[in-house]
PDB file of C-alpha atoms and ligand atoms in Angstrom:
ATOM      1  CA  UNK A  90     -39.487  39.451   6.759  1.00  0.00           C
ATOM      2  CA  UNK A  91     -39.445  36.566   9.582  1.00  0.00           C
ATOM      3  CA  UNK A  92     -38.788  37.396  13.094  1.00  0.00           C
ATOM      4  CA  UNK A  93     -35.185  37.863  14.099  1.00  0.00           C
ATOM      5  CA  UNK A  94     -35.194  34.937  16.579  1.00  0.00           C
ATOM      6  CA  UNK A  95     -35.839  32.231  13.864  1.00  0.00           C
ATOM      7  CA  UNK A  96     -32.530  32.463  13.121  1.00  0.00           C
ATOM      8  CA  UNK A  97     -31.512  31.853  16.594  1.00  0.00           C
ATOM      9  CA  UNK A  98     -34.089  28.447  16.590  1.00  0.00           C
ATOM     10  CA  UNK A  99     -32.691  27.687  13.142  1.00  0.00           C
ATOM     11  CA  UNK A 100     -29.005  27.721  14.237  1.00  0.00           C
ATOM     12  CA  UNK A 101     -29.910  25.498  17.615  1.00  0.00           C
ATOM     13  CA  UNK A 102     -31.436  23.168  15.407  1.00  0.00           C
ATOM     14  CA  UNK A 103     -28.241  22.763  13.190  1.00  0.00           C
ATOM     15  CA  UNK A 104     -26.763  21.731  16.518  1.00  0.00           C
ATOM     16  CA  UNK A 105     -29.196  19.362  17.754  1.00  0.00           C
ATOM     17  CA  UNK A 106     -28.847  17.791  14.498  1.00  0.00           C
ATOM     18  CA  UNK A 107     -25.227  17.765  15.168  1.00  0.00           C
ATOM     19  CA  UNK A 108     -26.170  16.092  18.729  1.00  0.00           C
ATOM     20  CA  UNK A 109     -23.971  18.601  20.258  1.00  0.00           C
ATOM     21  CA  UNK A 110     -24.270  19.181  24.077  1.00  0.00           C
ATOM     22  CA  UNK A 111     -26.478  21.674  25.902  1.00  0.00           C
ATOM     23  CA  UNK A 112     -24.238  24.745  26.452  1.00  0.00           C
ATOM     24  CA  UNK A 113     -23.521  24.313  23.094  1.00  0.00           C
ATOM     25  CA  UNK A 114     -26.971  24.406  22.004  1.00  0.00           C
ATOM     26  CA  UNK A 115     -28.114  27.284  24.167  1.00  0.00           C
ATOM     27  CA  UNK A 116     -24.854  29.154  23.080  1.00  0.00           C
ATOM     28  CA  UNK A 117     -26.312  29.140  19.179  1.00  0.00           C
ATOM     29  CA  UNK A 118     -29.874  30.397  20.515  1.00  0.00           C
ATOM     30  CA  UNK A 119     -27.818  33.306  21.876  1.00  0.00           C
ATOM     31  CA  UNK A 120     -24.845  33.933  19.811  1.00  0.00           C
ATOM     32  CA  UNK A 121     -25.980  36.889  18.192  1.00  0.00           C
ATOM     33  CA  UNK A 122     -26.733  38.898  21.378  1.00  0.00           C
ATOM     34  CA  UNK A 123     -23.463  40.174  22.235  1.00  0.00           C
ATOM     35  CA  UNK A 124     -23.013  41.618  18.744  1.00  0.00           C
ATOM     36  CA  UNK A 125     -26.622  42.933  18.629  1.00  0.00           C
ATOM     37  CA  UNK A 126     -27.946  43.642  21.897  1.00  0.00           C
ATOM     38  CA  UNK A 127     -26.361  46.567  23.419  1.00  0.00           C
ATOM     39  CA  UNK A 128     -26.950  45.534  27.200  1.00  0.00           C
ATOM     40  CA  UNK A 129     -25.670  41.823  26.225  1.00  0.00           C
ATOM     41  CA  UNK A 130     -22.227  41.430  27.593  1.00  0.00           C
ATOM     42  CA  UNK A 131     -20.260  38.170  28.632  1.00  0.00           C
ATOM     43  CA  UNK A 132     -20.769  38.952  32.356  1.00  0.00           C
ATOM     44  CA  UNK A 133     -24.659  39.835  31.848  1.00  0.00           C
ATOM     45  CA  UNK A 134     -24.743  36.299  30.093  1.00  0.00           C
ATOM     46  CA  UNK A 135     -22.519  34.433  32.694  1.00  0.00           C
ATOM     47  CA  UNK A 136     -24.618  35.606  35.276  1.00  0.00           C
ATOM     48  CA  UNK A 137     -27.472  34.487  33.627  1.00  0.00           C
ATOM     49  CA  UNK A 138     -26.679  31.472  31.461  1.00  0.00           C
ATOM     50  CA  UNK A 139     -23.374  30.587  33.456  1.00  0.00           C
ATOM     51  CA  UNK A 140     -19.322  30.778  32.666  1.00  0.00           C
ATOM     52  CA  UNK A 141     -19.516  28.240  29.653  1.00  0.00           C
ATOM     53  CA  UNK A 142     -22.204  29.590  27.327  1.00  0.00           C
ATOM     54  CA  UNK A 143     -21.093  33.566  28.321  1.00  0.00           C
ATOM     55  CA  UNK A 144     -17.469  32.408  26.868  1.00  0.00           C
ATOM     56  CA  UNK A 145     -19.136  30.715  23.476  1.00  0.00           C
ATOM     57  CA  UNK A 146     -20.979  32.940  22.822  1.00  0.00           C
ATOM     58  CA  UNK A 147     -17.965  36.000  23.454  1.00  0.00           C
ATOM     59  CA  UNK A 148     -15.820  33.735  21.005  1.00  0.00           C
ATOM     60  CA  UNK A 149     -18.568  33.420  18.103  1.00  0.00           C
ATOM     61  CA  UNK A 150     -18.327  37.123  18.453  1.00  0.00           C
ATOM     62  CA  UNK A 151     -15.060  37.087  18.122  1.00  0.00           C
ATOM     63  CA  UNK A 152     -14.407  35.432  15.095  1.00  0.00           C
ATOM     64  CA  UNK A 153     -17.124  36.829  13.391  1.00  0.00           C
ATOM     65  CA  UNK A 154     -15.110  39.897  13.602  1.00  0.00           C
ATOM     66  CA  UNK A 155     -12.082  38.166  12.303  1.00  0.00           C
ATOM     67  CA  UNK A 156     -10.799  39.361   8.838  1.00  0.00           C
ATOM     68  CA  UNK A 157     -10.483  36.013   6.856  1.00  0.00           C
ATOM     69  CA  UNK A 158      -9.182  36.370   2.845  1.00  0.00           C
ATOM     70  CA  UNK A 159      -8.858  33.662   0.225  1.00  0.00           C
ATOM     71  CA  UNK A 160      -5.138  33.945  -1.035  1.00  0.00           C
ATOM     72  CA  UNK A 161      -3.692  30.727  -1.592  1.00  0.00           C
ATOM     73  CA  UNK A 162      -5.146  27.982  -4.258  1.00  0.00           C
ATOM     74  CA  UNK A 163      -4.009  25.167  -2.043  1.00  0.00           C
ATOM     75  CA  UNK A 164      -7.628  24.617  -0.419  1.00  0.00           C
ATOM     76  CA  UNK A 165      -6.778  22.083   2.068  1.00  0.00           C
ATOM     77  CA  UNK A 166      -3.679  23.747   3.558  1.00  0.00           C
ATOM     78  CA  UNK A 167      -5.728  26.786   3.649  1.00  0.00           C
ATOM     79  CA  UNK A 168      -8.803  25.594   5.407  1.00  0.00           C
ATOM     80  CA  UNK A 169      -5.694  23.503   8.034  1.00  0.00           C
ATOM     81  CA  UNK A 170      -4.764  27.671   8.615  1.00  0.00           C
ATOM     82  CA  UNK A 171      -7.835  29.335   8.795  1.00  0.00           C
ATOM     83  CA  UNK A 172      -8.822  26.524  11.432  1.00  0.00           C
ATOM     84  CA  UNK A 173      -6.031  26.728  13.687  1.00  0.00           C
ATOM     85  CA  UNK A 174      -6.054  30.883  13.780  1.00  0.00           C
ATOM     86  CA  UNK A 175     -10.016  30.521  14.451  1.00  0.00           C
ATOM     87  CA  UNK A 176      -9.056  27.840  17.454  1.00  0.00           C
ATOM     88  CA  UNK A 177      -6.626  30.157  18.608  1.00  0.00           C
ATOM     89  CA  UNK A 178      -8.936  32.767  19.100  1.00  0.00           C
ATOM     90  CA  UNK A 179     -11.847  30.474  19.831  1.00  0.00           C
ATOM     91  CA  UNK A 180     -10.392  28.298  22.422  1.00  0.00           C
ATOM     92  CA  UNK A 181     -13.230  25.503  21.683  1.00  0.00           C
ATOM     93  CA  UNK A 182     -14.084  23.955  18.777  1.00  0.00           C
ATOM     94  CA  UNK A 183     -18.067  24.179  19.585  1.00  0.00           C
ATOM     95  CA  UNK A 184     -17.538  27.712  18.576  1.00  0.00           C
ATOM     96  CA  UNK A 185     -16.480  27.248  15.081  1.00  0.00           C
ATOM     97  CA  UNK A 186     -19.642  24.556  15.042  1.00  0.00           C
ATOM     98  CA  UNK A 187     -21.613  27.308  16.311  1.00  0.00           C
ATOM     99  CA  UNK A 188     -20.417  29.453  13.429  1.00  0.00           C
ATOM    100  CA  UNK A 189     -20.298  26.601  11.473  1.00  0.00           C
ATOM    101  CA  UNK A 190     -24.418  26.481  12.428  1.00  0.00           C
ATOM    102  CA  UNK A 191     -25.058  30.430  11.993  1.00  0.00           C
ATOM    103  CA  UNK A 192     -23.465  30.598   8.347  1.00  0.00           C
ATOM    104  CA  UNK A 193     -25.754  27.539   7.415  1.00  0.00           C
ATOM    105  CA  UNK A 194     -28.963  29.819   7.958  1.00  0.00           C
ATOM    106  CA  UNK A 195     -27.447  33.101   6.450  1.00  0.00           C
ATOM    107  CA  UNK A 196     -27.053  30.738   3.367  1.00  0.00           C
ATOM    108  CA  UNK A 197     -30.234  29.511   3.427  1.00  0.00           C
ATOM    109  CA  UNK A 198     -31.991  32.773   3.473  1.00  0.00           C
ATOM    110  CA  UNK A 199     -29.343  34.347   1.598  1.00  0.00           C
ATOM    111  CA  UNK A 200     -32.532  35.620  -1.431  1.00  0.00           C
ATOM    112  CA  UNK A 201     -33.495  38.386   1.267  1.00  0.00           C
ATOM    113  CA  UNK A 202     -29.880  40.270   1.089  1.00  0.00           C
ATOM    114  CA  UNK A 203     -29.177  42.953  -1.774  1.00  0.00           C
ATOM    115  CA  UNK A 204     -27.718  40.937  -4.736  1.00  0.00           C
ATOM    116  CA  UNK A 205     -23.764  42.348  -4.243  1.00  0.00           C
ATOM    117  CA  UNK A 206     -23.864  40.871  -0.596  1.00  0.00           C
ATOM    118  CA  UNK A 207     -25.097  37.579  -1.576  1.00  0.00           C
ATOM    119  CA  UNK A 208     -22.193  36.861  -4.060  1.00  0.00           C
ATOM    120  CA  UNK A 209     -20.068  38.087  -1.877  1.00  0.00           C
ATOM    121  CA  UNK A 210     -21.397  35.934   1.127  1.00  0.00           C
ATOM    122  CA  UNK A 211     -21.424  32.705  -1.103  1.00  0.00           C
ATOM    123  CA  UNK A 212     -17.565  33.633  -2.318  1.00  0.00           C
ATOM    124  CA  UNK A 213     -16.267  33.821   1.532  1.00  0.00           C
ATOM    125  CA  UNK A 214     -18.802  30.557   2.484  1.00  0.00           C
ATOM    126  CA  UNK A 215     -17.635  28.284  -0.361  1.00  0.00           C
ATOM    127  CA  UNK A 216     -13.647  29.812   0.058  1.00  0.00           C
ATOM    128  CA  UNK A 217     -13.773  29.146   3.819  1.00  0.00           C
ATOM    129  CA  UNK A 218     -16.836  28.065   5.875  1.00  0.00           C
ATOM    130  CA  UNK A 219     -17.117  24.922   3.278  1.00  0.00           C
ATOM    131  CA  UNK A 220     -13.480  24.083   3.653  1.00  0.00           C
ATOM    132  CA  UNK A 221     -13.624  23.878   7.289  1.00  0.00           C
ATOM    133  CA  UNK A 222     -16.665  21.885   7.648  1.00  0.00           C
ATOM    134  CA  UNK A 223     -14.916  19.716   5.582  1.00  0.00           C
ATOM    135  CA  UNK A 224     -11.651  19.630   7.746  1.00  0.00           C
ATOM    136  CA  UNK A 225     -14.075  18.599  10.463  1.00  0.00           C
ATOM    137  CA  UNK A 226     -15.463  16.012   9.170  1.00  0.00           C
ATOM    138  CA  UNK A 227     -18.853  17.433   9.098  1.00  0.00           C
ATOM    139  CA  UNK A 228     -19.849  16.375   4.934  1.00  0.00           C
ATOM    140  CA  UNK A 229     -23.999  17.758   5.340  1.00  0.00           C
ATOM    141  CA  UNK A 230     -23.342  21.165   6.459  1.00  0.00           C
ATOM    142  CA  UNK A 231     -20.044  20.813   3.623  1.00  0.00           C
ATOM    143  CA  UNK A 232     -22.115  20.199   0.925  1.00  0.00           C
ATOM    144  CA  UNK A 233     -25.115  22.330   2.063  1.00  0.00           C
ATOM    145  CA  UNK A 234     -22.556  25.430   2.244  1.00  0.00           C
ATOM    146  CA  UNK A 235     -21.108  24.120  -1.143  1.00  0.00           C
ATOM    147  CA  UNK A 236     -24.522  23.453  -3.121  1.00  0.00           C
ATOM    148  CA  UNK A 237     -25.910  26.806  -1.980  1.00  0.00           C
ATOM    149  CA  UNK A 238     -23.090  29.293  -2.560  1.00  0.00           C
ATOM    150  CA  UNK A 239     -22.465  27.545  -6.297  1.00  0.00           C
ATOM    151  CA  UNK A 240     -26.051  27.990  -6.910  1.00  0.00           C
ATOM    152  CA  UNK A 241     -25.177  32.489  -6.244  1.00  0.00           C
ATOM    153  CA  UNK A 242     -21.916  32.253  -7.921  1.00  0.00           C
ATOM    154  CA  UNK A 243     -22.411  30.076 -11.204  1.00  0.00           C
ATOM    155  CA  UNK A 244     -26.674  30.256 -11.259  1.00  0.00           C
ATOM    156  CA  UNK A 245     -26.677  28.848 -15.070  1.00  0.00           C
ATOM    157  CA  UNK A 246     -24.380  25.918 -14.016  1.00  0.00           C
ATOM    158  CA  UNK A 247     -25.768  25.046 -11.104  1.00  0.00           C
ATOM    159  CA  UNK A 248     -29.269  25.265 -12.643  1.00  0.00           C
ATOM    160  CA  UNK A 249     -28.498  23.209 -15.801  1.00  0.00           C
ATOM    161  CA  UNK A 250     -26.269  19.838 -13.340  1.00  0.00           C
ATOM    162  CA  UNK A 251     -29.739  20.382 -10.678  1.00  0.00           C
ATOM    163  CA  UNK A 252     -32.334  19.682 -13.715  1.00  0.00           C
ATOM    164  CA  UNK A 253     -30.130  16.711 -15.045  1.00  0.00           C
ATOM    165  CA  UNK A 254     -29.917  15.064 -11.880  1.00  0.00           C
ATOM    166  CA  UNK A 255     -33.321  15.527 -11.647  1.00  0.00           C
ATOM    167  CA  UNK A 256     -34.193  13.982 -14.905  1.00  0.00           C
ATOM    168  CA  UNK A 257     -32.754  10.987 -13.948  1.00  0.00           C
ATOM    169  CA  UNK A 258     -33.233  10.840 -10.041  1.00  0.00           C
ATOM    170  CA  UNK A 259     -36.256   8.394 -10.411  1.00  0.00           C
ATOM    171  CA  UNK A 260     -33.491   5.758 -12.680  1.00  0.00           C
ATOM    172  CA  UNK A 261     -30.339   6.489 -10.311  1.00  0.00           C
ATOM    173  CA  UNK A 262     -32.417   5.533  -7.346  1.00  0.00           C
ATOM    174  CA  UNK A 263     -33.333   2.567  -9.039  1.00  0.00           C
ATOM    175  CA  UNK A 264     -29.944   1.625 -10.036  1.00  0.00           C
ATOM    176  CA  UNK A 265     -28.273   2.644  -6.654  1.00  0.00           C
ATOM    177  CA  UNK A 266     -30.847   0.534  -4.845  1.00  0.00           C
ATOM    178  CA  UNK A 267     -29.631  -2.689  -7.148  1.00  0.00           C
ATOM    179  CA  UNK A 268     -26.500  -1.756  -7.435  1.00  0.00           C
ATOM    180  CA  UNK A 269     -26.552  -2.001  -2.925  1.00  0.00           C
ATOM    181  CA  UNK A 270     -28.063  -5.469  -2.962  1.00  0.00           C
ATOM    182  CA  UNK A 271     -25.754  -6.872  -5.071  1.00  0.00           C
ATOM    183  CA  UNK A 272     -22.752  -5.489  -3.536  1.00  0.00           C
ATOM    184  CA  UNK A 273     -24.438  -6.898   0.096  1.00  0.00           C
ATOM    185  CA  UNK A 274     -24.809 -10.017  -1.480  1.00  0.00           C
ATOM    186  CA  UNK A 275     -21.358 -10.455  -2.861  1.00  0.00           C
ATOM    187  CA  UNK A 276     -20.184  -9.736   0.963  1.00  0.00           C
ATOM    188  CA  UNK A 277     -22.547 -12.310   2.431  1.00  0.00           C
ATOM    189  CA  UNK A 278     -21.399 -14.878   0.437  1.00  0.00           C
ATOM    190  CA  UNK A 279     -17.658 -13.786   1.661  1.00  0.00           C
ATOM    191  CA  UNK A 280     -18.877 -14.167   4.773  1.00  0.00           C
ATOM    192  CA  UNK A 281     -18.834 -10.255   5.669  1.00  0.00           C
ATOM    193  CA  UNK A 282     -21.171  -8.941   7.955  1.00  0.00           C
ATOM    194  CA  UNK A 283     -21.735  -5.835   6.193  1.00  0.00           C
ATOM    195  CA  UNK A 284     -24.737  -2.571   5.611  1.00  0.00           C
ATOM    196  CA  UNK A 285     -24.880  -1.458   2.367  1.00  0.00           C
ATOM    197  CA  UNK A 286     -26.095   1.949   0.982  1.00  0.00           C
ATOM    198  CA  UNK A 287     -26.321   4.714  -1.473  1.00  0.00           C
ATOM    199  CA  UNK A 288     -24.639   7.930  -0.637  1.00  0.00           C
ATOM    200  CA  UNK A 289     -26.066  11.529  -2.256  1.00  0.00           C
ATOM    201  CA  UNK A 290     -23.454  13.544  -4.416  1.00  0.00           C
ATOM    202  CA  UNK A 291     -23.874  17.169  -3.824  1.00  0.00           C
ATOM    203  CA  UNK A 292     -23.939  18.996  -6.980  1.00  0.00           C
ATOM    204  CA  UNK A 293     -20.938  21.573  -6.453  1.00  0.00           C
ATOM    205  CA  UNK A 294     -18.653  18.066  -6.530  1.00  0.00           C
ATOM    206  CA  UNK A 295     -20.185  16.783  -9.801  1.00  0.00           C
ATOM    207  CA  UNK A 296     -19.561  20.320 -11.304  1.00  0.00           C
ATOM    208  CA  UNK A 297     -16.059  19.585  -9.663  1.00  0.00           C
ATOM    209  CA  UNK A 298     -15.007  16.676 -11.313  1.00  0.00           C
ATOM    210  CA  UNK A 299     -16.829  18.013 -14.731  1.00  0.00           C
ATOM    211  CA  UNK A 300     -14.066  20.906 -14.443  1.00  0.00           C
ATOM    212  CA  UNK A 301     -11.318  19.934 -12.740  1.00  0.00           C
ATOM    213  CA  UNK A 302     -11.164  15.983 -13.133  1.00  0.00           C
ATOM    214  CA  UNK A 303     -12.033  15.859 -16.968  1.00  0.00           C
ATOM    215  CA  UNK A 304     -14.609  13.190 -16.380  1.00  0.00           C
ATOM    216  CA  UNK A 305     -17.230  13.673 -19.129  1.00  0.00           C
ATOM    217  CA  UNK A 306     -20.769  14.660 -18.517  1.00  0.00           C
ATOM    218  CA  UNK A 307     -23.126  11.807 -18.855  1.00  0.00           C
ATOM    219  CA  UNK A 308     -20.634   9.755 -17.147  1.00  0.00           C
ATOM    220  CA  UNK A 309     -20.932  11.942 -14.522  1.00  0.00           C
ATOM    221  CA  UNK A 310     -24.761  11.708 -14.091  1.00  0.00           C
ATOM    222  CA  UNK A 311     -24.482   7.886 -13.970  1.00  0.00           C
ATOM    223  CA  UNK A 312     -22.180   7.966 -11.362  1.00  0.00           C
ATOM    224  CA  UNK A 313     -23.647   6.379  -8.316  1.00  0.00           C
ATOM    225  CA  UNK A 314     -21.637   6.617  -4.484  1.00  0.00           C
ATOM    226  CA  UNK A 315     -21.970   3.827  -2.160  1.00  0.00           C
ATOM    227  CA  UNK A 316     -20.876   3.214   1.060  1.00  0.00           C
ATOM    228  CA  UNK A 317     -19.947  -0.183   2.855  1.00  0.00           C
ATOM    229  CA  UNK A 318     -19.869  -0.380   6.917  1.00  0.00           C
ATOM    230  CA  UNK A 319     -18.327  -3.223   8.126  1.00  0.00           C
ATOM    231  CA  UNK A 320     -17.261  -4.104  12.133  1.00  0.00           C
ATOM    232  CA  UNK A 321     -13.809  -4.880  12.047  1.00  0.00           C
ATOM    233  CA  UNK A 322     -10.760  -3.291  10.302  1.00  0.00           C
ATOM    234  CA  UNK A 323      -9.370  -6.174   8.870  1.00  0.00           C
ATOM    235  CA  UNK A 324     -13.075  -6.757   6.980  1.00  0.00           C
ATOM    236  CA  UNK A 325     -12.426  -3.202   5.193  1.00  0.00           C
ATOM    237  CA  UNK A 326      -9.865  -4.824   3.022  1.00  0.00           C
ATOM    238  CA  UNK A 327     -11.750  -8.552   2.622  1.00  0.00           C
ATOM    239  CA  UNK A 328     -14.806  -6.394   1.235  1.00  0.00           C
ATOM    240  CA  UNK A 329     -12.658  -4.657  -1.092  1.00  0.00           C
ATOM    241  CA  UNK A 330     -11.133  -8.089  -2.455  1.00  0.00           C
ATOM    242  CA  UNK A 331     -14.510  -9.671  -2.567  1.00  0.00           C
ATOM    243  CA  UNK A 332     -15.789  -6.932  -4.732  1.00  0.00           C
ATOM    244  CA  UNK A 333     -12.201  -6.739  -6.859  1.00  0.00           C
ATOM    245  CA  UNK A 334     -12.657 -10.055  -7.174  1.00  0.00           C
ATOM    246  CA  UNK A 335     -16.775  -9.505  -8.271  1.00  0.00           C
ATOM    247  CA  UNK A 336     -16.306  -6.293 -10.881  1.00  0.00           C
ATOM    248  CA  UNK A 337     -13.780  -4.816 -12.965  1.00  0.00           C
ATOM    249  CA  UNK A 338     -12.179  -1.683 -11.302  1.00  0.00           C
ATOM    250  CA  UNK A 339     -10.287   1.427 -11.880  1.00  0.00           C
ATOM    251  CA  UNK A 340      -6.776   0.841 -10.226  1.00  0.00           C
ATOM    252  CA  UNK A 341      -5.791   4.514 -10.455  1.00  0.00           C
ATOM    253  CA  UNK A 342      -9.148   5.208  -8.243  1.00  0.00           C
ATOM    254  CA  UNK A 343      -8.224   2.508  -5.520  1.00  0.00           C
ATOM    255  CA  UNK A 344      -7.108   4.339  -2.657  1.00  0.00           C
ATOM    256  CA  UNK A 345      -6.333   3.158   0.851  1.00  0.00           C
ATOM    257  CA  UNK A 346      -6.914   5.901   3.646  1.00  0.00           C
ATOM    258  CA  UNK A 347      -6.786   3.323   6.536  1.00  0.00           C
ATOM    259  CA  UNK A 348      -2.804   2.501   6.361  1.00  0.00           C
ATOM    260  CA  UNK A 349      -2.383   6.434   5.418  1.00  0.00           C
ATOM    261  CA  UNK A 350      -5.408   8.654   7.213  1.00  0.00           C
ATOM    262  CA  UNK A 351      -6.101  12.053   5.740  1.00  0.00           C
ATOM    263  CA  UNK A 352      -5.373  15.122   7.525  1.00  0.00           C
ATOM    264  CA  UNK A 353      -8.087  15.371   9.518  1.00  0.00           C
ATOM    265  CA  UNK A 354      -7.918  11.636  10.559  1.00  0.00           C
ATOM    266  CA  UNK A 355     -10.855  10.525   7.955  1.00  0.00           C
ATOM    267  CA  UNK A 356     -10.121   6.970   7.324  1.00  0.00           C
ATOM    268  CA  UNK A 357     -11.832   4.926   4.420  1.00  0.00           C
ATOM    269  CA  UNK A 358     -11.175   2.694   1.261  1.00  0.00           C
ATOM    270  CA  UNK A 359     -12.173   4.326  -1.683  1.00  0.00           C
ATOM    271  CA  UNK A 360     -12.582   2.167  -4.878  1.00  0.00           C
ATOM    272  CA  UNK A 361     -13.998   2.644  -8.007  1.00  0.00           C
ATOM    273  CA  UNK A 362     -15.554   0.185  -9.683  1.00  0.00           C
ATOM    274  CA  UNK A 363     -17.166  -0.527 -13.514  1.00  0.00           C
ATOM    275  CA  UNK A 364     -20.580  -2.023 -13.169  1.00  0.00           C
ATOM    276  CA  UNK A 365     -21.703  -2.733 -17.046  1.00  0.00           C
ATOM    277  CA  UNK A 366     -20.119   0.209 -17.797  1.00  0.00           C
ATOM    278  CA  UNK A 367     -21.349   2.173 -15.263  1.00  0.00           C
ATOM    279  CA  UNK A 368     -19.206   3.914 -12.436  1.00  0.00           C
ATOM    280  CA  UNK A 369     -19.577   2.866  -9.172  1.00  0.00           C
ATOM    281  CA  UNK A 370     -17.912   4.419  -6.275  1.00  0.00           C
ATOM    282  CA  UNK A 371     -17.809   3.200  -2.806  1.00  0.00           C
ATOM    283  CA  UNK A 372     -16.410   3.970  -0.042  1.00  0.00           C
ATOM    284  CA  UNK A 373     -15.329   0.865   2.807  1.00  0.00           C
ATOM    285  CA  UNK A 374     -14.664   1.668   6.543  1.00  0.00           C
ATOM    286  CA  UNK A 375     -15.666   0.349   9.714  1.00  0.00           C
ATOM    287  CA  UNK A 376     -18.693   2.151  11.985  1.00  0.00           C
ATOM    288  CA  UNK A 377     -16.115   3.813  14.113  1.00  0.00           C
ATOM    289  CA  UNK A 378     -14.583   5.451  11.268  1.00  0.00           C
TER     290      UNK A 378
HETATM  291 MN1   MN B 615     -26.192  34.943  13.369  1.00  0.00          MN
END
């Protein structure tokens, strides 16, 4: 019921908030036209908008068209596939961020499409869109695209992990914020220069590790993420033996993506550690990770 170009505006946005750079920006306000405007071509918007945004946006329309199917159950290796056939047709990366950007807003207004299109929609988002985002290291849109499409595919789920979080948002915010201070104080006193915070779980990964991990329910709502920046790469490890050396923690859960990067070149310590009984994750890494 909302004029057609707010979800041009609402797609540039995604990409400002993405501090992406201009073409890429005016490519979104325009990547429908091709598609929908029947005098739009890629010459009519080079000579208008120039060479760079006329080939963006011809490659958003591109692999929208693409036929893209969920077969394997190996996620990862999937999303690694689906990435490099959409580069191969896209040429750029900004144009998978620009469809990246386009699927964000289709999800967010998904309520106004007939009910066997929305399931449908949130199947192919959370199957594919989600796992690329993820391969590219972009976590808000991931867990946007996530949260959303579990809310159309498993409503009573997602509704009943949404009003327990909720329950207890005003105590985990409490507990996070505590929880941060003493961690920062532990570094000081190693001598770590150090910024401390809480980091949000999106709901489709606590119905994750309710499912997949085995990791029981109210355990689950207590679980608090943090996140430890630190300058140098050798301080990564020092902060990680400082708080070892503070709290109890879960040596299967240690893991060390610095010495061994993930696929997509995400590096990080992840520990896990047992705060009165409580689970505390955090990640370690540097600013320029
Ligand atoms: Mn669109």
């Amino acid at each position: 019921g909302e004029p057609y170009f707010s979800h041009c505006v609402e797609t540039a946005k995604t990409l400002i908030s993405l501090k992406l750079d201009l073409n890429t920006i005016c490519a979104g306000l325009l990547h429908d036209t091709i598609e929908d405007v029947d005098s739009a071509t890629e010459r009519h918007l080079a000579n208008k908008f120039g060479d760079t945004i006329a080939a963006l946006v011809q490659g958003v329309t591109k692999i929208s068209k693409y036929p893209l199917q969920q077969h394997g159950r190996d996620e990862q290796r999937q999303a690694e596939n689906y990435l490099k056939l959409l580069l191969a047709t896209a040429q750029d990366v900004r144009v998978i961020l620009i469809k990246l950007a386009d699927r964000l807003h289709n999800m967010e207004t998904l309520q106004f499409q007939p009910e066997d299109k929305r399931r449908e929609t949130a199947k192919e988002t959370l199957e594919i869109y989600a796992p690329i985002a993820h391969r590219l290291g972009i976590s808000r849109i991931k867990n946007r695209l996530e949260d959303i499409s579990f809310k159309y595919l498993l409503p009573y789920e997602y509704k009943n992990i949404a009003k327990a979080l909720n329950r207890k948002l005003a105590e985990r915010e409490a507990y996070a914020e505590e929880t941060a201070s003493h961690i920062s104080a532990v570094l000081q006193q190693a001598s770590i220069d150090a910024s401390v915070g809480g980091r949000p779980k999106n709901i489709y990964s606590i119905y994750q590790k309710i499912n997949e991990k085995g990791i029981p329910f109210e355990e689950i709502y207590d679980l608090i993420g943090m996140r430890v920046l630190v300058n140098r790469d050798i301080d990564c490890y020092t902060a990680a033996g400082a708080i070892h050396t503070r709290w109890p923690h879960v040596s299967e859960r240690f893991k060390d993506f610095i010495g061994l990067p993930k696929a997509n070149g995400y590096q990080s310590l992840h520990t896990t550690i047992l705060d009165h009984g409580r689970r505390v994750e955090i990640q370690i890494r540097t600013h320029s990770m």
